[in-house]
CSV table of C-alpha atoms in Angstrom, one decimal:
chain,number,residue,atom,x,y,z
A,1369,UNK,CA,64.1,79.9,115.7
A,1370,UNK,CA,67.7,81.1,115.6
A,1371,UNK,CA,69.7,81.3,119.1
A,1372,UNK,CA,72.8,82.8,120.0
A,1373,UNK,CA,74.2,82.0,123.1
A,1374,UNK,CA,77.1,83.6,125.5
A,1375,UNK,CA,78.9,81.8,128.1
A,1376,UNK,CA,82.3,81.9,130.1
A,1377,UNK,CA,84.7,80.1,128.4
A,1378,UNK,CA,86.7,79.2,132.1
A,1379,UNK,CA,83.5,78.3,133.8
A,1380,UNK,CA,80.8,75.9,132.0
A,1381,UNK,CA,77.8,78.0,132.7
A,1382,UNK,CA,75.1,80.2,130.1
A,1383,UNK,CA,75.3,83.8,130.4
A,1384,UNK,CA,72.8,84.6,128.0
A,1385,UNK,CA,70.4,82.9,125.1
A,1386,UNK,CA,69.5,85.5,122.3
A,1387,UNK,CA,66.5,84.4,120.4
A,1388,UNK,CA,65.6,87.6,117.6
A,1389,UNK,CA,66.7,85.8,114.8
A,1390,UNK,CA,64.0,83.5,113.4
A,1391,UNK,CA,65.7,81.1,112.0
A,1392,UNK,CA,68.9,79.5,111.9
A,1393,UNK,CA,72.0,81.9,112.5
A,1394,UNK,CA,74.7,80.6,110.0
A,1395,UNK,CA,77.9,83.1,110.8
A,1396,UNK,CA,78.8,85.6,113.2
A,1397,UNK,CA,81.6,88.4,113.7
A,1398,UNK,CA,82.6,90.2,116.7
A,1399,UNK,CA,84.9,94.3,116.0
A,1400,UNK,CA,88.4,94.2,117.2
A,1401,UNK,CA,87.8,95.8,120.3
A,1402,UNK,CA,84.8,93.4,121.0
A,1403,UNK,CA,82.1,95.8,121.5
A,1404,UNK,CA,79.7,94.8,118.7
A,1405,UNK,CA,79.0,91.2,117.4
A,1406,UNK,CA,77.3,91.0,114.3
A,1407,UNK,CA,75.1,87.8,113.4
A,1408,UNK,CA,74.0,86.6,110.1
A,1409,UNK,CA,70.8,83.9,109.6
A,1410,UNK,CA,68.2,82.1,107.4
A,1411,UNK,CA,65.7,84.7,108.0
A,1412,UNK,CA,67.6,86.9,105.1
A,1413,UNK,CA,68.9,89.5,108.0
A,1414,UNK,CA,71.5,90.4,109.6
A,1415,UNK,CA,71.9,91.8,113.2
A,1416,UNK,CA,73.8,94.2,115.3
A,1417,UNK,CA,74.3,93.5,118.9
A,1418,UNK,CA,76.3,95.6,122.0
A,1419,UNK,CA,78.0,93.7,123.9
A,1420,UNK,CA,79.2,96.8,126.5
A,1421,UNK,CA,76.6,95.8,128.7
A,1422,UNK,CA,76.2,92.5,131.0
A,1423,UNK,CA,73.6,91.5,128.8
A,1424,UNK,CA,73.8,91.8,124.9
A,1425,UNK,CA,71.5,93.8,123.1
A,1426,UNK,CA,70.4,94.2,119.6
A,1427,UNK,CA,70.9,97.4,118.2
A,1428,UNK,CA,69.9,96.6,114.3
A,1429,UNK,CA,68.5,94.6,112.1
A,1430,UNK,CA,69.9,95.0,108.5
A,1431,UNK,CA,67.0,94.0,105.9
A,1432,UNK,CA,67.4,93.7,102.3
A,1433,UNK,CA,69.2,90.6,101.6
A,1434,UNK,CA,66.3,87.8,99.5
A,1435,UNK,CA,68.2,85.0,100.6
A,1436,UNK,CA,70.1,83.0,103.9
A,1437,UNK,CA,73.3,84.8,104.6
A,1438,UNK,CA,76.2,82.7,104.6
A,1439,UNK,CA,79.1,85.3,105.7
A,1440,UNK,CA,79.2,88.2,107.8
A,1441,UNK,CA,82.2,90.9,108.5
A,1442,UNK,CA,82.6,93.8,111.1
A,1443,UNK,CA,85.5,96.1,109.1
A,1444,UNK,CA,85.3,99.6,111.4
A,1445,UNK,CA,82.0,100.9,111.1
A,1446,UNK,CA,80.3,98.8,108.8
A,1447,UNK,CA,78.9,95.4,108.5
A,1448,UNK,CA,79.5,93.4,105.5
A,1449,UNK,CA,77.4,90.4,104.3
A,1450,UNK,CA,77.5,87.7,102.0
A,1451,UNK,CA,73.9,86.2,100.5
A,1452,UNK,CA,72.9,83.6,98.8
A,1453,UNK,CA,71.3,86.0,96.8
A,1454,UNK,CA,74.6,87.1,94.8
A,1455,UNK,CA,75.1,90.0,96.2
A,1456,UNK,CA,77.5,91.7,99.1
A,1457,UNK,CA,76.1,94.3,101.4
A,1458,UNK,CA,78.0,96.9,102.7
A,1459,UNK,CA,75.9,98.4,106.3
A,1460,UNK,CA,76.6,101.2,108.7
A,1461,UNK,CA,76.6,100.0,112.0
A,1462,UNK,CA,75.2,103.2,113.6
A,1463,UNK,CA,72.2,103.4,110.9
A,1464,UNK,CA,71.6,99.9,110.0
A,1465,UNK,CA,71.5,101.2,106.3
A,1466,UNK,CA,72.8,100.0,103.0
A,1467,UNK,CA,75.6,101.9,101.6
A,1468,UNK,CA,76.7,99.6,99.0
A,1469,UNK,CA,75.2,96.6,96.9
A,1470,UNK,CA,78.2,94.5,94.9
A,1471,UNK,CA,76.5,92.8,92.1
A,1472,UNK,CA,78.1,90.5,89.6
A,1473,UNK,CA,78.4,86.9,91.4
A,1474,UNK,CA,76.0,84.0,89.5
A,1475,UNK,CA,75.6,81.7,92.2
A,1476,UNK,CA,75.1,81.7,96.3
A,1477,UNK,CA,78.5,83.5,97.9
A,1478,UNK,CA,80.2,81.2,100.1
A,1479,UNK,CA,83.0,82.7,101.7
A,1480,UNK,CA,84.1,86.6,102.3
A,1481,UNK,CA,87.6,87.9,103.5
A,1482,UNK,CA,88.3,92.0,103.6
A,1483,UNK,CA,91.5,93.9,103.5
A,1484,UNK,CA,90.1,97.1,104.3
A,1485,UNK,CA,90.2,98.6,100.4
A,1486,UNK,CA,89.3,95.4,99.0
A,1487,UNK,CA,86.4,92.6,99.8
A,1488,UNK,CA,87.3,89.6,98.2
A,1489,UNK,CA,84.5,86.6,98.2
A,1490,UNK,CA,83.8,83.0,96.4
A,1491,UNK,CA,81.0,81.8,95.0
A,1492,UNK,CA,79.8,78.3,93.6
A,1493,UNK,CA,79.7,80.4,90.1
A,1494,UNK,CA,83.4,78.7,90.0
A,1495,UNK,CA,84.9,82.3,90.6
A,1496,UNK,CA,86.4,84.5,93.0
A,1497,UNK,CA,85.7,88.5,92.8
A,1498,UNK,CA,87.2,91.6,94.5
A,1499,UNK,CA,85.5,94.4,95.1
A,1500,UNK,CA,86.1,97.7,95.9
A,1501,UNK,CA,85.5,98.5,99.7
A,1502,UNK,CA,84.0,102.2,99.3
A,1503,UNK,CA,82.2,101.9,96.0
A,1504,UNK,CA,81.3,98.4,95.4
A,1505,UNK,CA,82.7,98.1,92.0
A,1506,UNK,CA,84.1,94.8,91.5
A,1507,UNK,CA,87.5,95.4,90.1
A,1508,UNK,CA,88.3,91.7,89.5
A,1509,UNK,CA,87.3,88.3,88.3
A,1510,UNK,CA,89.5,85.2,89.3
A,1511,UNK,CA,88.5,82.3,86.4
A,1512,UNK,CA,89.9,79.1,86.4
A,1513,UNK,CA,88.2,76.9,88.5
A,1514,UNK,CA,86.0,73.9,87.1
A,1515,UNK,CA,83.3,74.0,90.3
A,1516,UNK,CA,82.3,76.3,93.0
A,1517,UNK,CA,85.4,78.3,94.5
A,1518,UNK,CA,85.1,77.9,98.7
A,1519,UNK,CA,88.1,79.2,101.2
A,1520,UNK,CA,89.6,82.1,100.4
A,1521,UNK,CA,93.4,83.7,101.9
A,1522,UNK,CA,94.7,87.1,100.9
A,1523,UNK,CA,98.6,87.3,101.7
A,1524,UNK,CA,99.8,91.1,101.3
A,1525,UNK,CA,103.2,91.8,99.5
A,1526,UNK,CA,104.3,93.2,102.8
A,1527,UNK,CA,104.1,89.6,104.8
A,1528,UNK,CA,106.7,88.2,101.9
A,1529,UNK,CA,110.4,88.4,102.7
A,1530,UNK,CA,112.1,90.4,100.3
A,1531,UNK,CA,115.1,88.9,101.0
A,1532,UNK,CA,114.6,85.6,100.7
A,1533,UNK,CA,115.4,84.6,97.4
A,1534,UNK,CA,113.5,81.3,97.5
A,1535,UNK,CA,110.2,82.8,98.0
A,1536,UNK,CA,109.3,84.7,95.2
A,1537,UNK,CA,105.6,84.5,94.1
A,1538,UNK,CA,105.1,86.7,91.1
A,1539,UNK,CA,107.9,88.9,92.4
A,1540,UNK,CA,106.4,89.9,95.6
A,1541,UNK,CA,103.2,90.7,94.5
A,1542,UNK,CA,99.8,90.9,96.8
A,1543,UNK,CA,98.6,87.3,96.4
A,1544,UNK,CA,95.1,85.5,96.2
A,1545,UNK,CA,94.8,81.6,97.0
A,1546,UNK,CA,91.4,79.8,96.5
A,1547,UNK,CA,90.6,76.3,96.9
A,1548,UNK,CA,87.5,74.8,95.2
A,1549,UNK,CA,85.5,71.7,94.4
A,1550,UNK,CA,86.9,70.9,92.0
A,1551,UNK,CA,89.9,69.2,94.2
A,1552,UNK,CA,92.4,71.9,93.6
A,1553,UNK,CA,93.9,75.2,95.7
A,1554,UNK,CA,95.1,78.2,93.2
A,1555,UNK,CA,97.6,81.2,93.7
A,1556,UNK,CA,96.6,84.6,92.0
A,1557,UNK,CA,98.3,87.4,91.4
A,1558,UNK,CA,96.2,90.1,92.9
A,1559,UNK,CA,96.6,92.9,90.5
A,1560,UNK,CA,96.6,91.0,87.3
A,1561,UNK,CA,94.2,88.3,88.0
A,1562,UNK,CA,97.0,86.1,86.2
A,1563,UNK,CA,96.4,82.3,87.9
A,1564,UNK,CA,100.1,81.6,89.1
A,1565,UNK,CA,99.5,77.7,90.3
A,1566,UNK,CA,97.5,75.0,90.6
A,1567,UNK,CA,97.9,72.6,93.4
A,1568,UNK,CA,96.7,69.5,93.1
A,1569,UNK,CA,96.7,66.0,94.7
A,1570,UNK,CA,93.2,66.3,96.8
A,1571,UNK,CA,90.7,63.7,95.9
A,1572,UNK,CA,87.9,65.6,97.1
A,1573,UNK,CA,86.6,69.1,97.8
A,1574,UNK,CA,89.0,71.3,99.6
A,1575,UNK,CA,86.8,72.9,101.9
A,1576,UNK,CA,89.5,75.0,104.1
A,1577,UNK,CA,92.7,76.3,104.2
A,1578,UNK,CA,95.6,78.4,106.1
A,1579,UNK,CA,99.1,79.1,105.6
A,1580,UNK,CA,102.1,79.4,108.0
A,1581,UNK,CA,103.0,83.1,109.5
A,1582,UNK,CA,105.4,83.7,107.1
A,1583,UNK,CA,103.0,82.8,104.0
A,1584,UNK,CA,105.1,80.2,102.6
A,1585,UNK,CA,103.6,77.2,103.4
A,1586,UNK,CA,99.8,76.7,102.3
A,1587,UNK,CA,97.5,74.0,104.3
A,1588,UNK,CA,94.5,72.5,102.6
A,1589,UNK,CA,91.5,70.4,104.3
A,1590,UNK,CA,89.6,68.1,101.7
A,1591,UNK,CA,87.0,65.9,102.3
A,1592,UNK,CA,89.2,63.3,101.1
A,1593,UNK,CA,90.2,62.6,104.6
A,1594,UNK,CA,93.4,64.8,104.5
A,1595,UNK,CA,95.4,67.9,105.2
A,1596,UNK,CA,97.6,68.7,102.8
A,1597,UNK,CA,101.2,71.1,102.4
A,1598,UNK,CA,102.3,73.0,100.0
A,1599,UNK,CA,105.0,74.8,98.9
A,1600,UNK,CA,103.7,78.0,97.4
A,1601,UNK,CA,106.1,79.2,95.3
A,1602,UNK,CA,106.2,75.7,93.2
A,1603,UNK,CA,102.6,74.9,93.8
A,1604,UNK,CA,104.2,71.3,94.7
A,1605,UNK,CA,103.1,69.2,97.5
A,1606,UNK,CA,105.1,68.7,100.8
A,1607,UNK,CA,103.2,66.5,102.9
A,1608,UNK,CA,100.0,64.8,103.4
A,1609,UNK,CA,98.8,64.7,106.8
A,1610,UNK,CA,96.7,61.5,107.1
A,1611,UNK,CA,94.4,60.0,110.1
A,1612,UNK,CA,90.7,61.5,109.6
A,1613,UNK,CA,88.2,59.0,108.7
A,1614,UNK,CA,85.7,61.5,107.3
A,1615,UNK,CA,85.8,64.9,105.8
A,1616,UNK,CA,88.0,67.8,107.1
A,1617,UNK,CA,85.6,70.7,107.6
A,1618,UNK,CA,87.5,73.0,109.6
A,1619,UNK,CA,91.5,74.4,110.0
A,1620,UNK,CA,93.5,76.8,111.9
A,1621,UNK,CA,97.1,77.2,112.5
A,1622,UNK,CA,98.9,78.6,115.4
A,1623,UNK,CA,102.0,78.4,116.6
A,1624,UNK,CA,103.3,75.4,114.2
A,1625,UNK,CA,100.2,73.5,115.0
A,1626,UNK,CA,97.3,72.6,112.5
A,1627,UNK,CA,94.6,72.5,114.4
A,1628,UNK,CA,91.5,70.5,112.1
A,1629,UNK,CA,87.9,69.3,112.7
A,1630,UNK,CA,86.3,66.4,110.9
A,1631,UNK,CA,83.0,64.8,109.9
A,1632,UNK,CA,84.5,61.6,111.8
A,1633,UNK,CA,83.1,63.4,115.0
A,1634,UNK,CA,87.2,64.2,116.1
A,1635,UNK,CA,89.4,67.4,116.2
A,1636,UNK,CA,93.3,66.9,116.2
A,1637,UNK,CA,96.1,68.6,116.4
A,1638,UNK,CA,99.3,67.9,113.7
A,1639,UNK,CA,103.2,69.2,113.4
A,1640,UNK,CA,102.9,71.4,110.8
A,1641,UNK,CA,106.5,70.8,110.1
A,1642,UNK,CA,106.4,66.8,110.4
A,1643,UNK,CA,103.2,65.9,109.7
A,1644,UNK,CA,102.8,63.7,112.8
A,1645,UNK,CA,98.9,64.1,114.7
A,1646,UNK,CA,100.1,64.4,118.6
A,1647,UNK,CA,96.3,64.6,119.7
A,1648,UNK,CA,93.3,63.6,119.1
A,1649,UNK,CA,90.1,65.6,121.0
A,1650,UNK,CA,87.3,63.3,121.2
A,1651,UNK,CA,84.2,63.5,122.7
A,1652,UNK,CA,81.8,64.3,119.7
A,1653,UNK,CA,78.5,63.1,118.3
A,1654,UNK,CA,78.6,64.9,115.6
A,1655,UNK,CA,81.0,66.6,112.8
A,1656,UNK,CA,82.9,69.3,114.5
A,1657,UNK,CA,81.9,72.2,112.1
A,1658,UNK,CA,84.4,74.7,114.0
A,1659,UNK,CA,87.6,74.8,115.5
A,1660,UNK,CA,89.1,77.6,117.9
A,1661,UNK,CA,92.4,78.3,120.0
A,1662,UNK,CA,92.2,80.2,123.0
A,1663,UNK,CA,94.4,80.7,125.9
A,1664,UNK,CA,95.7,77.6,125.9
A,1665,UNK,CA,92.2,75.5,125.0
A,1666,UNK,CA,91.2,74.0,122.1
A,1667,UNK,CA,87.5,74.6,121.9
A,1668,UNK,CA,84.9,72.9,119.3
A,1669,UNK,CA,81.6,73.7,118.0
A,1670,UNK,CA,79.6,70.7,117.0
A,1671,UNK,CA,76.3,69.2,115.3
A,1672,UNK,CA,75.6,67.6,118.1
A,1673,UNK,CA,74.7,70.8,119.3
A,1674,UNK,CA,77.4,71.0,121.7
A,1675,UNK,CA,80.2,73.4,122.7
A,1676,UNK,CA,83.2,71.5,124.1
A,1677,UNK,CA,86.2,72.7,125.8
A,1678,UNK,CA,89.9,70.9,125.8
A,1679,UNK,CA,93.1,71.3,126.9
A,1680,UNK,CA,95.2,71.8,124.0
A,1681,UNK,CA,98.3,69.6,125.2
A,1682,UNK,CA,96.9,66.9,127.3
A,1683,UNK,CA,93.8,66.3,125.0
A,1684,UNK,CA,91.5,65.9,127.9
A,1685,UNK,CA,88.2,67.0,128.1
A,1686,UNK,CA,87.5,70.0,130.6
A,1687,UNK,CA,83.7,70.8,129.6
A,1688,UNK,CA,80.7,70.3,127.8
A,1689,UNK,CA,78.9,73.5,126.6
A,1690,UNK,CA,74.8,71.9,126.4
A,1691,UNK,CA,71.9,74.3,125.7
A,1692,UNK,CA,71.6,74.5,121.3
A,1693,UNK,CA,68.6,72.3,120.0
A,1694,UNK,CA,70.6,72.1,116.0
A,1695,UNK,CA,74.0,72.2,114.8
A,1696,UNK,CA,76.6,74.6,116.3
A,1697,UNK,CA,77.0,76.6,112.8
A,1698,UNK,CA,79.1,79.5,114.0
A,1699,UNK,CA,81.6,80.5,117.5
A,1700,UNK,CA,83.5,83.4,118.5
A,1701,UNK,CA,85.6,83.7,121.2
């Protein structure tokens, strides 16, 4: 049986443990204003749940999927979701129905970003896709990868500096940027589908990514051990950021901090700019499948099926989160 549990974040005790699912909950979303979290599971469904109350409730289940779902969205009103059965969904959130099926993907979807006109996904079919929000159509095929495509980052023309004159991918065009099995991370031009570089130096799956606020920079997680830089306008390779001893699963980046979590059962926390690791948050049993910032704490989902809490400058250890059975698979804060 799937659970979702809430707790404070301050205070290490469980608000509430939310069983509907019947299986294994793999992803979950939460709107912008934080009214409605969406869930997605094993079970093939989907589910809506109000959080306006004290207690969460589920307000829909969205059926039609024939396979686990393995990405989830809220994007206004709707619910999107990505299946191991090819497809996207498109849901309303007030009617729990299906607006919009996008078809075309050969192999399970792994990851799904929106933009609000477009929904952009990978797949282990070795391609990336965008779709169009309101109908469905897909409107382009990224090809060029050897094995299954896995992060995806969408940088809009409007986050590139027009007048800087050493940043000019594909002449300030909306940009795709994959990364993939097949050791590699790749730029796209958005509106031509034109592959624009190929980054390479990973010796192993890149399996996450992020890029600096101003969309210069591109960091890539590989289970090679490393985090890598890049310069995204060459495609060449600034730094590698060494000191994992197992697989780099999870990446974010705030405030010129890299933020990663690894199979070697550590987070840490790296200079974007130098490249040095100035913490390390241990603790773990487990790989630390996800990594999140928040109000000054570094907090850590884990396989050990364990939430824990740190403070983000000291390192140390302010809670332990108990109360999962399996692997923590998915955390919103």
């Amino acid at each position: 049986m799937g659970c979702l549990q809430s707790r404070k974040v301050e205070e290490n005790y469980l608000l509430q443990s939310l069983h509907e699912h019947e299986t294994g909950i793999n992803c979950m979303a939460v709107s912008e204003d934080g009214s409605v979290l969406a869930t997605g599971g094993e079970d093939k469904t989907a589910r809506i749940w109000s959080t306006k109350t004290e207690q969460c409730e589920c307000i829909g289940v969205l059926r039609g999927h024939t396979d686990y779902i393995n990405c989830i969205l809220i994007e206004d009103c709707y619910v999107l979701t990505g299946s191991a059965d090819k497809t996207v969904r498109k849901w309303d959130v007030g009617t729990c129905e299906c607006l919009v099926v996008c078809i075309g993907h050969s192999s399970v979807i792994y990851r799904m970003i929106c933009t609000g006109d477009f929904i952009f996904t990978s797949s282990y079919d070795r391609t990336a896709r965008a779709w169009d929000f309101d109908t469905g159509e897909c409107v382009r095929v990224f090809r060029g990868h050897k094995r299954g495509v896995y992060p995806l980052i969408f940088i809009p023309a409007e986050d590139e500096n027009e007048d800087d004159i050493d940043f000019d991918l594909d002449s300030n065009k909306d940009i795709l940027v994959t990364g993939s099995a097949d050791f590699t991370a790749r730029t796209w031009n958005f509106e031509t589908g034109q592959q624009l570089k190929v980054m390479k130096g990973h010796t192993g799956a890149v399996t996450c990514m992020s890029v600096d606020p101003g969309g210069r920079v591109l960091f890539t997680g590989s289970t090679d051990f490393t985090i890598r830089s890049w310069n995204m306008t060459k495609g060449t390779n600034l730094k590698i950021f060494e000191g994992h001893q197992g697989s780099v699963i999870c990446m974010t980046v705030v405030n010129k901090i890299i933020y990663t979590g690894s199979s070697d059962h550590t987070g840490r926390a790296w200079v974007a700019e130098f490249g040095d690791c100035t913490r390390t948050y241990k603790g773990h049993k487990h790989t630390v499948s996800v990594i999140k910032i928040y109000d000054g704490m570094v907090l850590t989902a884990c396989g050990d099926a364990k939430v824990r809490v740190f403070d983000a400058k000291t390192g140390t250890l302010k809670r332990t989160m108990s109360g999962h059975t399996c692997t923590v698979t998915a955390m919103q804060v």
